[in-house]
Short mmCIF file of C-alpha atoms in Angstrom, two decimals:
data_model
loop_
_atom_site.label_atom_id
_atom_site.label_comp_id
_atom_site.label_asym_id
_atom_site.label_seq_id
_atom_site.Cartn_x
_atom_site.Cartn_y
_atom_site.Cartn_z
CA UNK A 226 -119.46 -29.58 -21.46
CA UNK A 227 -118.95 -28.79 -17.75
CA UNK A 228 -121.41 -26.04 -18.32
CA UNK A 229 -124.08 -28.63 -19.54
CA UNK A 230 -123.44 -30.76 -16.73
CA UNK A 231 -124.14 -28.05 -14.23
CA UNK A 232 -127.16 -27.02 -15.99
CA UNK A 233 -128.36 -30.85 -15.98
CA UNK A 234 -127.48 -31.32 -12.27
CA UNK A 235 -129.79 -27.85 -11.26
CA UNK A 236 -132.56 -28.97 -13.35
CA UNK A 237 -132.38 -32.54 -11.72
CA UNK A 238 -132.07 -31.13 -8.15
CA UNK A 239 -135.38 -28.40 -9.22
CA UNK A 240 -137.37 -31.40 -10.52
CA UNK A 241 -136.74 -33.81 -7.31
CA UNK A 242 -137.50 -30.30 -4.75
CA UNK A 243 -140.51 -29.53 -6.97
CA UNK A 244 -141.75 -33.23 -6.43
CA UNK A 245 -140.71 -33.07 -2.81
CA UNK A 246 -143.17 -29.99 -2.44
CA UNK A 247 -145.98 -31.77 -4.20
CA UNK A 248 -146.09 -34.72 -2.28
CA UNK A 249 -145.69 -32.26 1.04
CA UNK A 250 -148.84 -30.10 -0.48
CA UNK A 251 -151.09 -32.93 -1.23
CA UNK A 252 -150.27 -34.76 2.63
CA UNK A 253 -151.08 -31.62 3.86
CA UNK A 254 -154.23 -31.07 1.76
CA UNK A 255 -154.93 -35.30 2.60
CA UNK A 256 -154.79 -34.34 6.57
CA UNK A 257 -157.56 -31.11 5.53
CA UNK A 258 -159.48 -33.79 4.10
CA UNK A 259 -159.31 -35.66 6.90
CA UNK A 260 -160.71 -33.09 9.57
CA UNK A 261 -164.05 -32.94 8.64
CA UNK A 262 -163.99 -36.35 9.56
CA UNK A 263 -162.28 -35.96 12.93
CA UNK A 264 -165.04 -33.05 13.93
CA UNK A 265 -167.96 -35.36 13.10
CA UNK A 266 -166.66 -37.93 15.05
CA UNK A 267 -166.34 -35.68 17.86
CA UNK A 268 -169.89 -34.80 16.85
CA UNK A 269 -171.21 -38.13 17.24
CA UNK A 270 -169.42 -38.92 20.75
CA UNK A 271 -172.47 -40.25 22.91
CA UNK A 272 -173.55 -37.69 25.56
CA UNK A 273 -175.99 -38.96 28.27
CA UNK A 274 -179.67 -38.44 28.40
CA UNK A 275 -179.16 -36.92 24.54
CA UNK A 276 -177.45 -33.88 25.94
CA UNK A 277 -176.11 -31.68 22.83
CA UNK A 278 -175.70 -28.73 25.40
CA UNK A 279 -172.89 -27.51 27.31
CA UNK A 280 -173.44 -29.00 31.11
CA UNK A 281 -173.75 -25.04 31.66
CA UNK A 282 -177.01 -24.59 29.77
CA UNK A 283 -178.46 -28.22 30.72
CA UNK A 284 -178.70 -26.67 34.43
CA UNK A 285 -180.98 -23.99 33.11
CA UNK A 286 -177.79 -21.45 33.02
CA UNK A 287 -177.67 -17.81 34.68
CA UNK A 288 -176.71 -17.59 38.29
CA UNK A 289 -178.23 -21.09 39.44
CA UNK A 290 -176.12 -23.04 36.88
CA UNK A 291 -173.31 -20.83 37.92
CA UNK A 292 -173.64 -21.75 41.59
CA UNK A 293 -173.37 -25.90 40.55
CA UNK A 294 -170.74 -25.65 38.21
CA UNK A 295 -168.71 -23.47 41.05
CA UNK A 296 -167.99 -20.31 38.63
CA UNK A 297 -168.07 -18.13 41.69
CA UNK A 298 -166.31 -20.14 44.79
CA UNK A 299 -167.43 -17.73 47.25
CA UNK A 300 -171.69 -17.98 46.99
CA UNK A 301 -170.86 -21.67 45.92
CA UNK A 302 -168.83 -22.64 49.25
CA UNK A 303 -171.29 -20.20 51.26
CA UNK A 304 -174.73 -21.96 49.43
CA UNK A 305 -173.10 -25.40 50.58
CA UNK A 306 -171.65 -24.33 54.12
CA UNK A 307 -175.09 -22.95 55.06
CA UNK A 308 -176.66 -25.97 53.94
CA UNK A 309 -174.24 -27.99 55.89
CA UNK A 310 -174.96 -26.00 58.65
CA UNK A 311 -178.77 -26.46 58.49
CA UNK A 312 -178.32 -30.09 58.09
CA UNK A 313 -176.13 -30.50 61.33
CA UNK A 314 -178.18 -28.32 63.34
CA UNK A 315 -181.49 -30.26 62.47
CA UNK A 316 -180.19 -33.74 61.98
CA UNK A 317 -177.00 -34.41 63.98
CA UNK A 318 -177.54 -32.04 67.23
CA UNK A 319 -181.41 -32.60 66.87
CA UNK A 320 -182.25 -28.66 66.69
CA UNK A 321 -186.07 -28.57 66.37
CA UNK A 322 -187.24 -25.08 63.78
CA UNK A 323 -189.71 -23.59 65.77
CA UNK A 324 -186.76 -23.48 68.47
CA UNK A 325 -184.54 -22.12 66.53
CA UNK A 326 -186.54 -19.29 64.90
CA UNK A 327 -187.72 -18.51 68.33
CA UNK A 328 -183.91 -17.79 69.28
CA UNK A 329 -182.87 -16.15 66.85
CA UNK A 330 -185.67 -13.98 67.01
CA UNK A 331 -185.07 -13.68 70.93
CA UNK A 332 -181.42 -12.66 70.38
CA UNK A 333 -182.26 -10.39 66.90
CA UNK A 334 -184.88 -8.45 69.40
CA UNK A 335 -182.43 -8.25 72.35
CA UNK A 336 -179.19 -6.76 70.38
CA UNK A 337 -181.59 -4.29 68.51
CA UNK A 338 -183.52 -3.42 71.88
CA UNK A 339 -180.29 -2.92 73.82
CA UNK A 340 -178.75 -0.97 71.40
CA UNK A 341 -181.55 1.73 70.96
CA UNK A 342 -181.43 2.17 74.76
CA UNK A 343 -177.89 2.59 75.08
CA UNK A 344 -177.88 4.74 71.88
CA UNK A 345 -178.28 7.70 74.12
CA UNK A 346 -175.95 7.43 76.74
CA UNK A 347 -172.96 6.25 74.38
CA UNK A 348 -174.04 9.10 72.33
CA UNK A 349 -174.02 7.42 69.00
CA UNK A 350 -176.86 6.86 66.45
CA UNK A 351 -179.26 4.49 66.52
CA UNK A 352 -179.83 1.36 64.56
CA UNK A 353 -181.47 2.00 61.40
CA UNK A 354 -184.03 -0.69 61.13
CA UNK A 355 -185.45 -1.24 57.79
CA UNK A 356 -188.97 -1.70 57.01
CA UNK A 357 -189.01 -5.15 55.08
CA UNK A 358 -191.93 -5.98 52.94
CA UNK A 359 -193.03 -8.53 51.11
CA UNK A 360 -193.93 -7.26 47.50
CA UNK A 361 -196.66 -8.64 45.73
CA UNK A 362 -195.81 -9.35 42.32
CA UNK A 363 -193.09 -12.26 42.87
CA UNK A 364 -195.12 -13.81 45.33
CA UNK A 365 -197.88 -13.86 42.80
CA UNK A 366 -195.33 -15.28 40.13
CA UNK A 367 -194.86 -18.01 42.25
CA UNK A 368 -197.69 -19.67 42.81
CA UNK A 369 -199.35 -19.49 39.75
CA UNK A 370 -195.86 -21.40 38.70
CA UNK A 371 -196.38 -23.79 41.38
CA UNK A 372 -199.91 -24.11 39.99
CA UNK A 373 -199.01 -24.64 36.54
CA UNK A 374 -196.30 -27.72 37.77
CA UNK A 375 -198.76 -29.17 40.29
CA UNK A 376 -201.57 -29.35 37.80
CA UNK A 377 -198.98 -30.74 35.16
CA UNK A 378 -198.25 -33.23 37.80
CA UNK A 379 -201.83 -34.43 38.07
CA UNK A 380 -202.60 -34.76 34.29
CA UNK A 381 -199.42 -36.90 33.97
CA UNK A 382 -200.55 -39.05 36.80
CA UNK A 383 -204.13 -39.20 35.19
CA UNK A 384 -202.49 -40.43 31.63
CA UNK A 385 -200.39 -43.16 33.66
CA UNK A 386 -202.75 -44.24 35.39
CA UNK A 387 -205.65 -44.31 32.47
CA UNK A 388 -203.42 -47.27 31.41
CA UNK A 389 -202.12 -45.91 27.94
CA UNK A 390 -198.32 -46.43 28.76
CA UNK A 391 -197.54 -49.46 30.27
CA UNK A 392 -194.02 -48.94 30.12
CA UNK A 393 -194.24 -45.62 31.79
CA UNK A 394 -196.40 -46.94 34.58
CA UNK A 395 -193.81 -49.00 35.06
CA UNK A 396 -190.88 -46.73 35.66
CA UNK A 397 -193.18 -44.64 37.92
CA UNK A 398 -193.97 -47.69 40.15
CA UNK A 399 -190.43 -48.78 40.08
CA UNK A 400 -189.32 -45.16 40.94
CA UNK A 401 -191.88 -44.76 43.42
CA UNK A 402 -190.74 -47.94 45.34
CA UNK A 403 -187.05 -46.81 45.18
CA UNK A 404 -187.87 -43.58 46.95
CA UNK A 405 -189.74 -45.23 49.72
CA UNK A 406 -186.94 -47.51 50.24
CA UNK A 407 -184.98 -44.59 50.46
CA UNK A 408 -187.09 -42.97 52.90
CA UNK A 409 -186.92 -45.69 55.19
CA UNK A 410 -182.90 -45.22 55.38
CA UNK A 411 -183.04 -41.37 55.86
CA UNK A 412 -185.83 -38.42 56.25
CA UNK A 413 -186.74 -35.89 54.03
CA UNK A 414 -183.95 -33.02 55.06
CA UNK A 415 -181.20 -35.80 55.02
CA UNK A 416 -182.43 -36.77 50.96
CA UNK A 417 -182.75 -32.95 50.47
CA UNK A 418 -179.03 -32.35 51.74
CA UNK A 419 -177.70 -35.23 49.58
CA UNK A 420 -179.48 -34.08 46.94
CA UNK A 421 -178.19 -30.65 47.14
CA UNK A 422 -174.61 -31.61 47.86
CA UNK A 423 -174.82 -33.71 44.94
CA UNK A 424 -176.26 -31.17 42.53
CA UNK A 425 -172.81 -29.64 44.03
CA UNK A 426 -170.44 -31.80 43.18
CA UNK A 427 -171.54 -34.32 40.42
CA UNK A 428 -171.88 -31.49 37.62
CA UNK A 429 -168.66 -30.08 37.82
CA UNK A 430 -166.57 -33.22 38.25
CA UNK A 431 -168.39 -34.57 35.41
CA UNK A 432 -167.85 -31.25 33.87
CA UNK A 433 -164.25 -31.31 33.93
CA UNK A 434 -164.00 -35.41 33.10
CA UNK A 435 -166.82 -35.38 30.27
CA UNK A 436 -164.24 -37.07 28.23
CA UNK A 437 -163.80 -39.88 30.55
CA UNK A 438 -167.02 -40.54 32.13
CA UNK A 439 -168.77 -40.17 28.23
CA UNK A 440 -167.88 -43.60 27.02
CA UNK A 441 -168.41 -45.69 30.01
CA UNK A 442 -171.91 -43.57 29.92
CA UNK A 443 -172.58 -44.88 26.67
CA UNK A 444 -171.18 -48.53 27.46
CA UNK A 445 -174.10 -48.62 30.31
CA UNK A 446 -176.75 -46.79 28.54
CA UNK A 447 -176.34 -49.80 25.55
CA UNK A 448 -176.32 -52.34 28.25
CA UNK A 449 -179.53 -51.07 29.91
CA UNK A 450 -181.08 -50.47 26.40
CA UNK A 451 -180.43 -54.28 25.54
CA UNK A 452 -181.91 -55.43 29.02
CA UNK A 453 -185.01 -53.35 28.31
CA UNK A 454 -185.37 -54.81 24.91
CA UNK A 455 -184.94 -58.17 26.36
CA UNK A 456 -187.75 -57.52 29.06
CA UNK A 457 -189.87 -56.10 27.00
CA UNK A 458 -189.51 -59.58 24.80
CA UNK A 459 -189.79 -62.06 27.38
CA UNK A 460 -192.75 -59.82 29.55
CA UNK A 461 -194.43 -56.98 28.15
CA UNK A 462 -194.98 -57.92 25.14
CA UNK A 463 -196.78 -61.35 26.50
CA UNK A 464 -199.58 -59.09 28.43
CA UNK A 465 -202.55 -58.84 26.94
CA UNK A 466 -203.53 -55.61 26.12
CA UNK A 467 -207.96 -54.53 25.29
CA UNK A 468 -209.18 -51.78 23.96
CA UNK A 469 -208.74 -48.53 24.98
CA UNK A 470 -212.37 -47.00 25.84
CA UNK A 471 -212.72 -43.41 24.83
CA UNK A 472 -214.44 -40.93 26.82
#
């Protein structure tokens, strides 16, 4: 009897671990279900300007995209400190270029001059002065792609103007005015040096807060989407638009 007791108690005690395992197996195999579900809804987080990329590849990658997103300190402190540089000579102790070519030139010719002289009586070698060159081949590269982008330039000027897009004309005109207010506060180095500091330090902040910055990216881009909509209700779409004439 105490035998059949036992026996009763194990089977009990296999039945209620058995059920404790089952339960344990299909939670488990409930939380697998739910992961495809937690990667597309990292899939769908909002990314500005419909960026699927890493920020890495959206700069065009190689070296360039290296030098923004700081991968090697050293060229991308020494890119910025030289631009620095430039910018206070220029702009803050009002260094004019032609001057300043024409002293470094002045002191390049003097050290090199001096030290050929003096190569003989010190009884050391003289500098080795490489013949520089410009080769043809890159230089040719370059402006047929500054041809390609300047003629690109004019056709998309020619299709905004023809009066196709009047939303696009637009955002030209109201992008055009906001860089000549600009221009009035600063000249053309001091917008290239902001620009270039920028391009310095926005991408790999945002790089590092993605996560952060992501949603109150989308929060705007909705906003400005809405405004747009409600522009486009209340003004373009009351301007009449004729026929287009074709050529």
């Amino acid at each position: 009897m105490a035998e059949h007791e036992e026996k009763h108690e194990e089977s009990l005690l296999e039945k209620i671990s058995d059920k404790i395992k089952g339960d344990s197996s299909s939670s488990s195999s409930d939380s697998d279900d739910d992961k495809p579900s937690e990667s597309s809804m990292k899939a769908k987080v909002f990314r500005p300007f419909g960026r699927e990329k890493p920020v890495h590849h959206v700069l065009g990658g190689g070296k360039q995209a290296d030098i923004f997103l700081w991968r090697n300190k050293k060229i991308s402190a020494g890119a910025l400190g030289v631009a620095t540089a430039i910018w206070v000579l220029f702009e803050l102790l009002e260094y004019h270029l032609l001057t300043l070519v024409c002293h470094l030139l002045i002191l390049a010719l003097a050290l090199l001059f001096l030290w050929s002289n003096a190569a003989t009586f010190i009884h050391k070698s003289p500098p080795r002065i490489p013949e520089v060159q410009i080769p043809k081949d890159p230089v040719l590269e370059l402006a047929q792609a500054l041809r390609f982008e300047i003629n690109r330039t004019f056709a998309v000027l020619r299709d905004i103007a023809s009066g196709r897009d009047l939303k696009m004309f637009l955002s030209v005109i109201a992008g055009l005015w906001v860089l000549s207010i600009v221009g009035n506060w600063c000249n053309f180095l001091t917008l290239f040096y902001i620009v270039f500091a920028l391009l310095h330090t926005v991408p790999v902040l945002y790089e590092k807060y993605e996560d952060k910055v992501d949603p109150f990216a989308e929060t705007a881009w909705h906003e400005i989407k809405k405004q747009c909509a409600v522009f486009d209700k209340k003004v373009l779409s009351k301007i009449p638009k004729g026929p287009l004439k074709k050529d």
